[in-house]
Amino acid sequence: MEGEKLSEMYDMHLAGALAFGDYKNPVNAGLMSRAFLYTKNFNGIIFSFPMEYSLALHGLINEGEQAVKLGLKGIAELAEDIIVIRDIYLAEYNETKIHFTNISSKTSIKNIKQAKKNNIQVSAQIAAHLLYLNDSVLNEFDTNYKVIPPLRNEETRKQFIKAILEGTIDCICSDHQPQDIESKKIEFDHAEFGMATMENTFSLARTATMKEVELTKLIDCSTTNP
């Protein structure tokens, strides 16, 4: 998980592993390309967490009006977009699969939609709390809402639901990342990213999409699609 070399993916494949990633750690383009080539031999899937941390350096919440209002450093959607387009190109070049975890950008959705039209083997997921919440809940500097990728604005949140309807986003996940109380009950700048969501993932997704998304489709996004 230092982004320097490949793990023993084939041995793990023989033991039953289906997909490989580095969770929320950055992976350089060269290593990612080699991972694509390696897993192609046994039809494995690479998971990519799309975040260029050098563009999100010290960012705490979504870059936008709310960040300016609160005086907090923002994380631009660009930090995600640049990795999504990079890994789409790498997957196309290597003629293999790519799955994006925790999509949170309008432009990412646009690029993934186009990639699917171009028959590139791409899929994507979104966290349920990104469907339900927007960055306005951060008014009170509540560290429970400090997550990565960050909660986006209301306009972008609505785009996530549209992307589920269109099939651009395939899966809904929990992104369950609980933290010790000592890591959350501190100043916002120093609090860890993450929230505990496992218990209410489906209820969040259902409440957020009830007016637009049929229950059967929501169930598919939570079960059979993954």
Tab-separated table of C-alpha atoms in Angstrom:
chain	number	residue	atom	x	y	z
A	1	MET	CA	0.000	0.000	0.000
A	2	GLU	CA	2.909	2.352	-0.691
A	3	GLY	CA	2.286	2.512	-4.431
A	4	GLU	CA	5.719	1.140	-5.325
A	5	LYS	CA	5.212	-2.434	-6.535
A	6	LEU	CA	2.554	-4.976	-7.423
A	7	SER	CA	1.292	-7.449	-4.866
A	8	GLU	CA	1.163	-11.213	-5.542
A	9	MET	CA	-2.111	-10.802	-7.404
A	10	TYR	CA	-1.997	-14.117	-9.266
A	11	ASP	CA	-1.500	-16.099	-6.053
A	12	MET	CA	-4.394	-14.196	-4.487
A	13	HIS	CA	-6.463	-14.903	-7.600
A	14	LEU	CA	-5.818	-18.628	-7.184
A	15	ALA	CA	-7.032	-18.280	-3.586
A	16	GLY	CA	-10.279	-16.681	-4.772
A	17	ALA	CA	-9.609	-12.942	-5.055
A	18	LEU	CA	-11.571	-11.283	-7.862
A	19	ALA	CA	-10.500	-7.640	-7.744
A	20	PHE	CA	-7.481	-5.616	-6.665
A	21	GLY	CA	-6.904	-2.054	-5.547
A	22	ASP	CA	-5.003	0.085	-3.073
A	23	TYR	CA	-8.044	1.390	-1.183
A	24	LYS	CA	-7.734	5.199	-0.956
A	25	ASN	CA	-4.016	5.410	-1.667
A	26	PRO	CA	-2.688	7.082	-4.830
A	27	VAL	CA	-1.299	4.820	-7.563
A	28	ASN	CA	0.995	6.269	-10.231
A	29	ALA	CA	0.210	5.753	-13.906
A	30	GLY	CA	3.055	3.312	-14.555
A	31	LEU	CA	2.116	0.981	-11.712
A	32	MET	CA	-1.561	1.179	-12.655
A	33	SER	CA	-0.781	0.248	-16.261
A	34	ARG	CA	1.294	-2.756	-15.154
A	35	ALA	CA	-1.518	-3.857	-12.841
A	36	PHE	CA	-3.926	-3.773	-15.787
A	37	LEU	CA	-1.607	-5.941	-17.859
A	38	TYR	CA	-0.984	-8.398	-15.023
A	39	THR	CA	-4.655	-8.966	-14.137
A	40	LYS	CA	-5.643	-9.184	-17.798
A	41	ASN	CA	-4.047	-12.640	-17.920
A	42	PHE	CA	-6.660	-14.066	-15.516
A	43	ASN	CA	-9.587	-11.684	-16.136
A	44	GLY	CA	-9.148	-9.828	-12.858
A	45	ILE	CA	-10.537	-6.375	-12.142
A	46	ILE	CA	-8.599	-3.320	-10.996
A	47	PHE	CA	-10.290	-0.921	-8.568
A	48	SER	CA	-9.248	2.717	-8.844
A	49	PHE	CA	-9.925	5.312	-6.160
A	50	PRO	CA	-9.895	8.475	-8.289
A	51	MET	CA	-8.095	11.164	-6.323
A	52	GLU	CA	-5.020	13.121	-7.336
A	53	TYR	CA	-3.905	14.134	-3.868
A	54	SER	CA	-1.435	16.718	-5.150
A	55	LEU	CA	-4.442	18.698	-6.423
A	56	ALA	CA	-6.380	18.147	-3.202
A	57	LEU	CA	-3.486	19.016	-0.913
A	58	HIS	CA	-4.747	19.838	2.604
A	59	GLY	CA	-8.319	20.062	1.296
A	60	LEU	CA	-11.045	19.389	3.858
A	61	ILE	CA	-14.417	19.744	2.108
A	62	ASN	CA	-15.803	20.312	-1.384
A	63	GLU	CA	-14.303	23.292	-3.189
A	64	GLY	CA	-17.086	25.811	-3.637
A	65	GLU	CA	-19.316	28.355	-1.971
A	66	GLN	CA	-19.552	26.449	1.307
A	67	ALA	CA	-15.765	26.142	1.629
A	68	VAL	CA	-15.391	29.903	1.124
A	69	LYS	CA	-18.178	30.607	3.619
A	70	LEU	CA	-16.569	28.422	6.290
A	71	GLY	CA	-12.992	29.415	5.531
A	72	LEU	CA	-11.949	25.808	4.852
A	73	LYS	CA	-9.636	24.542	2.130
A	74	GLY	CA	-11.505	22.843	-0.680
A	75	ILE	CA	-11.103	19.631	-2.653
A	76	ALA	CA	-11.897	20.333	-6.287
A	77	GLU	CA	-13.726	17.850	-8.493
A	78	LEU	CA	-10.728	18.246	-10.806
A	79	ALA	CA	-8.673	16.117	-8.381
A	80	GLU	CA	-10.999	13.240	-9.218
A	81	ASP	CA	-11.573	14.020	-12.894
A	82	ILE	CA	-7.916	13.846	-13.854
A	83	ILE	CA	-7.519	10.305	-12.448
A	84	VAL	CA	-10.774	9.070	-13.980
A	85	ILE	CA	-9.762	10.185	-17.465
A	86	ARG	CA	-6.212	8.831	-16.959
A	87	ASP	CA	-7.392	5.390	-15.908
A	88	ILE	CA	-10.020	5.222	-18.653
A	89	TYR	CA	-7.234	5.809	-21.174
A	90	LEU	CA	-5.014	3.203	-19.498
A	91	ALA	CA	-7.817	0.623	-19.464
A	92	GLU	CA	-8.547	1.291	-23.123
A	93	TYR	CA	-4.859	1.082	-24.048
A	94	ASN	CA	-4.414	-2.205	-22.190
A	95	GLU	CA	-7.800	-3.545	-23.347
A	96	THR	CA	-8.893	-4.503	-19.857
A	97	LYS	CA	-11.370	-3.642	-17.084
A	98	ILE	CA	-11.471	-0.719	-14.683
A	99	HIS	CA	-13.833	-0.117	-11.751
A	100	PHE	CA	-13.996	3.315	-10.126
A	101	THR	CA	-14.802	3.506	-6.434
A	102	ASN	CA	-16.544	6.476	-4.805
A	103	ILE	CA	-17.336	8.679	-7.787
A	104	SER	CA	-18.216	12.235	-6.730
A	105	SER	CA	-17.848	14.498	-9.762
A	106	LYS	CA	-20.110	15.668	-12.593
A	107	THR	CA	-17.264	15.492	-15.113
A	108	SER	CA	-16.317	11.996	-13.966
A	109	ILE	CA	-19.882	10.873	-14.661
A	110	LYS	CA	-19.717	12.439	-18.119
A	111	ASN	CA	-16.409	10.723	-18.936
A	112	ILE	CA	-17.532	7.322	-17.638
A	113	LYS	CA	-20.752	7.575	-19.647
A	114	GLN	CA	-18.776	8.313	-22.804
A	115	ALA	CA	-16.319	5.496	-22.089
A	116	LYS	CA	-19.196	3.029	-21.852
A	117	LYS	CA	-20.518	4.264	-25.189
A	118	ASN	CA	-17.038	3.613	-26.603
A	119	ASN	CA	-17.252	-0.002	-25.303
A	120	ILE	CA	-14.453	0.472	-22.772
A	121	GLN	CA	-14.863	-1.992	-19.888
A	122	VAL	CA	-15.585	0.553	-17.176
A	123	SER	CA	-17.867	0.453	-14.141
A	124	ALA	CA	-18.360	2.759	-11.173
A	125	GLN	CA	-19.851	3.004	-7.715
A	126	ILE	CA	-20.999	5.747	-5.372
A	127	ALA	CA	-21.364	5.930	-1.602
A	128	ALA	CA	-24.934	6.126	-0.309
A	129	HIS	CA	-24.229	9.184	1.844
A	130	LEU	CA	-23.186	11.131	-1.267
A	131	LEU	CA	-26.648	10.457	-2.696
A	132	TYR	CA	-28.369	11.693	0.464
A	133	LEU	CA	-26.231	14.577	1.769
A	134	ASN	CA	-24.744	17.743	0.310
A	135	ASP	CA	-22.080	20.063	1.688
A	136	SER	CA	-24.614	22.386	3.342
A	137	VAL	CA	-24.672	20.057	6.391
A	138	LEU	CA	-21.163	21.274	7.251
A	139	ASN	CA	-22.438	24.614	8.564
A	140	GLU	CA	-21.759	23.567	12.153
A	141	PHE	CA	-18.279	22.146	11.406
A	142	ASP	CA	-19.603	18.676	12.281
A	143	THR	CA	-16.657	16.319	11.793
A	144	ASN	CA	-19.036	13.386	11.283
A	145	TYR	CA	-19.555	14.782	7.789
A	146	LYS	CA	-15.853	15.012	6.987
A	147	VAL	CA	-15.443	12.300	4.372
A	148	ILE	CA	-13.273	11.542	1.352
A	149	PRO	CA	-14.377	12.093	-1.345
A	150	PRO	CA	-16.156	15.088	0.167
A	151	LEU	CA	-19.865	15.817	0.161
A	152	ARG	CA	-20.554	17.857	-2.971
A	153	ASN	CA	-23.102	20.625	-3.615
A	154	GLU	CA	-26.799	20.026	-4.258
A	155	GLU	CA	-26.517	20.388	-8.033
A	156	THR	CA	-23.889	17.646	-8.180
A	157	ARG	CA	-25.836	15.409	-5.776
A	158	LYS	CA	-28.777	15.451	-8.174
A	159	GLN	CA	-26.451	14.448	-11.009
A	160	PHE	CA	-25.503	11.325	-9.031
A	161	ILE	CA	-29.133	10.184	-8.967
A	162	LYS	CA	-29.487	10.839	-12.687
A	163	ALA	CA	-26.346	8.777	-13.307
A	164	ILE	CA	-27.887	5.836	-11.460
A	165	LEU	CA	-31.035	6.090	-13.563
A	166	GLU	CA	-28.979	6.128	-16.769
A	167	GLY	CA	-26.752	3.243	-15.666
A	168	THR	CA	-23.565	5.315	-15.652
A	169	ILE	CA	-23.104	4.510	-11.970
A	170	ASP	CA	-23.513	0.753	-11.550
A	171	CYS	CA	-23.248	0.181	-7.794
A	172	ILE	CA	-24.106	1.797	-4.474
A	173	CYS	CA	-21.704	1.116	-1.605
A	174	SER	CA	-21.445	1.979	2.079
A	175	ASP	CA	-17.902	3.410	2.074
A	176	HIS	CA	-18.028	2.343	5.721
A	177	GLN	CA	-15.011	3.977	7.368
A	178	PRO	CA	-15.638	4.420	11.100
A	179	GLN	CA	-13.108	6.322	13.180
A	180	ASP	CA	-12.171	6.330	16.852
A	181	ILE	CA	-14.040	8.960	18.848
A	182	GLU	CA	-10.699	10.655	19.548
A	183	SER	CA	-10.279	11.111	15.787
A	184	LYS	CA	-13.633	12.856	15.379
A	185	LYS	CA	-14.274	14.900	18.527
A	186	ILE	CA	-11.503	17.373	17.740
A	187	GLU	CA	-11.026	20.467	15.585
A	188	PHE	CA	-12.290	20.032	12.022
A	189	ASP	CA	-8.827	20.534	10.513
A	190	HIS	CA	-7.376	17.646	12.522
A	191	ALA	CA	-10.294	15.203	12.365
A	192	GLU	CA	-9.935	12.035	10.285
A	193	PHE	CA	-11.959	11.471	7.128
A	194	GLY	CA	-14.715	8.850	7.271
A	195	MET	CA	-18.062	7.953	8.783
A	196	ALA	CA	-19.809	4.804	9.980
A	197	THR	CA	-22.473	3.981	7.386
A	198	MET	CA	-22.865	0.195	7.214
A	199	GLU	CA	-26.097	0.121	9.245
A	200	ASN	CA	-27.976	2.710	7.169
A	201	THR	CA	-26.526	2.415	3.644
A	202	PHE	CA	-29.686	1.136	1.994
A	203	SER	CA	-32.038	3.441	3.908
A	204	LEU	CA	-29.936	6.472	2.910
A	205	ALA	CA	-29.965	5.440	-0.746
A	206	ARG	CA	-33.694	4.654	-0.703
A	207	THR	CA	-34.644	7.928	0.986
A	208	ALA	CA	-32.461	9.955	-1.389
A	209	THR	CA	-33.766	8.365	-4.586
A	210	MET	CA	-37.338	7.367	-3.722
A	211	LYS	CA	-38.947	9.848	-6.128
A	212	GLU	CA	-36.690	9.025	-9.091
A	213	VAL	CA	-35.382	5.451	-8.832
A	214	GLU	CA	-37.534	2.324	-8.740
A	215	LEU	CA	-36.950	0.020	-5.785
A	216	THR	CA	-35.948	-2.904	-8.007
A	217	LYS	CA	-33.221	-0.837	-9.668
A	218	LEU	CA	-31.934	0.327	-6.294
A	219	ILE	CA	-31.769	-3.271	-5.111
A	220	ASP	CA	-29.846	-4.212	-8.265
A	221	CYS	CA	-27.337	-1.424	-7.595
A	222	SER	CA	-26.835	-2.754	-4.070
A	223	THR	CA	-26.735	-6.498	-4.805
A	224	THR	CA	-26.576	-8.062	-8.272
A	225	ASN	CA	-24.701	-5.248	-10.041
A	226	PRO	CA	-21.738	-5.450	-7.662
